[in-house]
Structure formats: C-alpha cells, structure tokens
Coordinates of C-alpha atoms in Angstrom, one line a residue:
X1 CA 11.5 -26.4 -20.6
X2 CA 14.1 -24.4 -23.0
X3 CA 13.7 -25.3 -26.6
X4 CA 17.1 -26.6 -27.4
X5 CA 16.9 -25.5 -31.3
X6 CA 15.8 -22.2 -30.6
X7 CA 16.4 -20.6 -27.3
X8 CA 16.1 -17.1 -29.0
X9 CA 12.0 -17.7 -29.1
X10 CA 11.7 -18.1 -25.3
X11 CA 12.0 -15.2 -22.9
X12 CA 13.8 -15.5 -19.9
X13 CA 11.2 -14.7 -17.4
X14 CA 8.0 -16.6 -18.5
X15 CA 4.4 -15.6 -17.4
X16 CA 5.1 -12.3 -15.8
X17 CA 2.9 -11.7 -12.8
X18 CA 2.9 -7.9 -13.6
X19 CA 2.6 -7.0 -17.0
X20 CA 3.0 -3.5 -18.6
X21 CA 2.6 -4.3 -22.2
X22 CA 0.0 -2.3 -24.2
X23 CA -1.3 -0.5 -20.9
X24 CA -1.7 2.9 -19.6
X25 CA 0.0 3.7 -16.2
X26 CA -1.0 7.0 -14.4
X27 CA 1.5 8.1 -12.0
X28 CA 1.0 10.5 -9.0
X29 CA 4.3 11.3 -7.8
X30 CA 6.0 13.8 -5.2
X31 CA 9.7 14.7 -5.0
X32 CA 12.2 16.9 -3.2
X33 CA 14.7 19.0 -5.3
X34 CA 18.2 19.7 -4.6
X35 CA 19.1 22.2 -7.0
X36 CA 19.5 25.6 -5.1
X37 CA 21.0 25.7 -1.7
X38 CA 18.9 28.8 -0.9
X39 CA 15.4 27.1 -1.9
X40 CA 13.4 24.3 -0.6
X41 CA 11.7 22.9 -3.5
X42 CA 9.1 20.1 -3.5
X43 CA 7.0 19.0 -6.5
X44 CA 3.8 17.1 -7.5
X45 CA 4.0 15.4 -10.7
X46 CA 1.3 13.5 -12.8
X47 CA 2.4 11.3 -15.6
X48 CA 0.5 9.2 -18.1
X49 CA 2.5 6.6 -19.8
X50 CA 1.6 4.2 -22.2
X51 CA 3.8 1.1 -22.5
X52 CA 4.3 -0.2 -26.1
X53 CA 5.6 -3.4 -24.8
X54 CA 7.5 -4.5 -21.5
X55 CA 10.6 -2.4 -22.6
X56 CA 9.4 0.7 -23.9
X57 CA 6.9 3.4 -22.7
X58 CA 5.9 6.8 -24.0
X59 CA 4.2 9.7 -21.9
X60 CA 3.3 12.9 -21.0
X61 CA 4.1 14.6 -17.5
X62 CA 3.3 17.9 -15.9
X63 CA 4.8 19.0 -12.6
X64 CA 4.0 21.7 -10.3
X65 CA 6.9 23.3 -7.9
X66 CA 6.3 24.5 -4.5
X67 CA 9.3 26.7 -3.0
X68 CA 10.2 28.5 -0.2
X69 CA 13.5 29.7 1.5
X70 CA 15.7 27.4 3.1
X71 CA 17.4 27.4 6.3
X72 CA 20.5 28.6 4.4
X73 CA 18.7 31.7 3.1
X74 CA 17.3 32.3 6.7
X75 CA 20.7 32.3 8.2
X76 CA 22.0 34.5 5.3
X77 CA 19.0 37.0 5.8
X78 CA 19.4 36.7 9.6
X79 CA 23.0 38.1 9.0
X80 CA 22.0 41.2 6.8
X81 CA 22.6 39.7 3.5
X82 CA 20.2 38.1 0.9
X83 CA 20.6 36.4 -2.5
X84 CA 18.9 36.4 -5.8
X85 CA 16.8 33.0 -6.1
X86 CA 14.8 31.7 -9.0
X87 CA 11.7 29.9 -8.2
X88 CA 10.8 27.2 -10.6
X89 CA 7.0 27.0 -11.4
X90 CA 5.7 24.2 -13.5
X91 CA 7.3 21.9 -16.2
X92 CA 5.5 19.9 -19.0
X93 CA 7.3 17.2 -21.0
X94 CA 7.0 14.2 -23.4
X95 CA 9.2 11.3 -22.2
X96 CA 10.5 7.9 -22.9
X97 CA 10.9 5.1 -20.1
X98 CA 12.9 1.9 -20.9
X99 CA 12.6 -1.1 -18.5
X100 CA 16.1 -2.7 -18.3
X101 CA 15.3 -5.1 -15.5
X102 CA 12.3 -7.2 -14.3
X103 CA 12.6 -10.0 -11.7
X104 CA 11.8 -11.1 -8.0
X105 CA 13.6 -10.7 -4.8
X106 CA 12.9 -12.8 -1.7
X107 CA 12.5 -10.9 1.5
X108 CA 13.3 -13.0 4.2
X109 CA 12.5 -16.2 2.5
X110 CA 8.9 -15.7 3.0
X111 CA 7.6 -13.0 0.6
X112 CA 8.4 -12.4 -2.9
X113 CA 8.9 -8.7 -4.4
X114 CA 8.4 -8.1 -8.1
X115 CA 10.4 -5.1 -9.4
X116 CA 11.3 -3.3 -12.6
X117 CA 14.3 -1.0 -13.2
X118 CA 14.1 1.5 -15.8
X119 CA 15.9 4.5 -17.4
X120 CA 13.9 7.5 -18.3
X121 CA 14.3 10.7 -20.3
X122 CA 12.1 13.7 -21.3
X123 CA 11.8 16.8 -23.4
X124 CA 9.9 19.8 -22.6
X125 CA 9.5 23.3 -21.2
X126 CA 10.0 24.7 -17.6
X127 CA 8.5 27.9 -16.4
X128 CA 10.3 29.7 -13.6
X129 CA 9.2 33.1 -12.2
X130 CA 11.3 34.9 -14.9
X131 CA 11.1 32.9 -18.1
X132 CA 10.2 29.9 -19.8
X133 CA 13.1 27.7 -21.4
X134 CA 13.7 24.3 -23.0
X135 CA 14.2 21.6 -20.2
X136 CA 15.5 18.0 -20.6
X137 CA 15.5 15.1 -17.9
X138 CA 17.1 11.9 -17.5
X139 CA 16.7 9.6 -14.7
X140 CA 17.0 6.0 -13.3
X141 CA 14.5 4.3 -11.1
X142 CA 12.7 1.2 -9.8
X143 CA 9.2 0.2 -9.5
X144 CA 8.2 -2.2 -6.8
X145 CA 4.6 -3.8 -7.5
X146 CA 2.0 -4.0 -4.7
X147 CA -0.7 -5.2 -6.8
X148 CA -1.8 -5.8 -10.5
X149 CA -3.0 -1.9 -10.3
X150 CA -0.7 -0.3 -8.0
X151 CA 3.1 0.1 -7.6
X152 CA 5.8 2.1 -5.7
X153 CA 8.1 3.6 -7.7
X154 CA 11.3 5.6 -6.7
X155 CA 13.3 7.5 -9.2
X156 CA 16.5 9.7 -9.2
X157 CA 16.1 12.6 -11.9
X158 CA 18.3 15.2 -13.3
X159 CA 16.4 18.1 -14.7
X160 CA 18.4 20.4 -16.9
X161 CA 16.9 23.8 -17.8
X162 CA 18.3 27.3 -18.4
X163 CA 17.0 30.3 -16.0
X164 CA 17.3 34.0 -16.1
X165 CA 18.3 35.7 -12.9
X166 CA 16.7 38.9 -12.1
X167 CA 18.3 41.3 -9.3
X168 CA 16.1 41.4 -6.0
X169 CA 18.7 42.5 -3.6
X170 CA 20.5 45.8 -4.9
X171 CA 18.2 48.7 -4.9
X172 CA 20.0 50.5 -7.8
X173 CA 19.6 47.3 -10.0
X174 CA 16.2 46.0 -9.0
X175 CA 14.5 44.0 -11.7
X176 CA 17.3 43.9 -14.2
X177 CA 18.6 40.8 -15.7
X178 CA 22.1 40.2 -13.9
X179 CA 22.8 36.6 -15.7
X180 CA 21.7 33.4 -16.7
X181 CA 22.6 30.0 -15.5
X182 CA 21.8 26.2 -16.1

C-alpha cells in the first residue's frame, strides 16, 4: 500500500477510528493535588478545546479548588501547634495540547484499546484566599477512547504560581504578610 516514490505523502496511521481534527472537545475533570502537606486539595475542571488538526489543540479551562486540613495539620494542631496555610480558590487559563502518539493496544488479544498521548501547557491566573497571581501549567497525559464521543483521560500536571502567606497563628502578627512562595 505504501507509495514507493512519495512515502512522505502517506500517514503512518490510516483511517483513524477516533479523530480530533477540527472538533471541539468538552472535558469535565477532577483532580487531587499534592502541593501542600497541610492541605487536602481536590479540584473540578471544565475545559473546552478546539483541535486544529490531529496534533494541535487550543482551549480554555477553569478550575475550582476544594480545600480542607490534612491529617498532618490535624496532628500538628493536636500537638498544640498550627501552620499558615494558603487555600487556592480557582484558576482560569488558555492552553495548548499537542498529541505526540496515537495508537492501538491489544488487551489480552481480545480487545483493541485506542489511545492518544499528549503534552499540555497553559497560561492564566490563579486566585488564592490572599491574592491573585499569574499561573503556568505543564503536563503529560493519555486519553483512552471509549466511543467516538467519549474518552477517559488521565494527566499529570505541574501548576506553578506565586502565593502570598498571611499570618494566621501568631496573635501579634495576625493578618500581616509573612512571605511569598512559589
């Protein structure tokens, strides 16, 4: 089937079963964050991405964070101590996805699983309980296609932002800025 004189004109994977090209993809995602040992942080994200072609997509995303004290914070407080924590509230960003790999896997020789591996990055802002700052994100993930209209996606993302720490523990310094951190 390969064209002998012009192999560059023939794509490696022909007739993709699951195409993203020139389509909008709506993603509803949940996550768990490991950024602060004293906080348990979960998130819900809504993302809308337009795929220009099979490789590149651009999109908007918004995330709401839910925070609570972790077991480490509870243990610290049970010992009569406390910590200055900073709760993230939300983030909004514009991002780019690039699909590096698309392929098929065989599951025990009886089923075929279609997958897509991607890199992602985004720029936007993040609101904490104390300030709003510029935020950047990079990540790596995989999408497993279930039907032509649904997939399961798993990502590992690194969200980078600057937060202002306000004193919550020492009475004489309450509500004063005690530092900034990434």
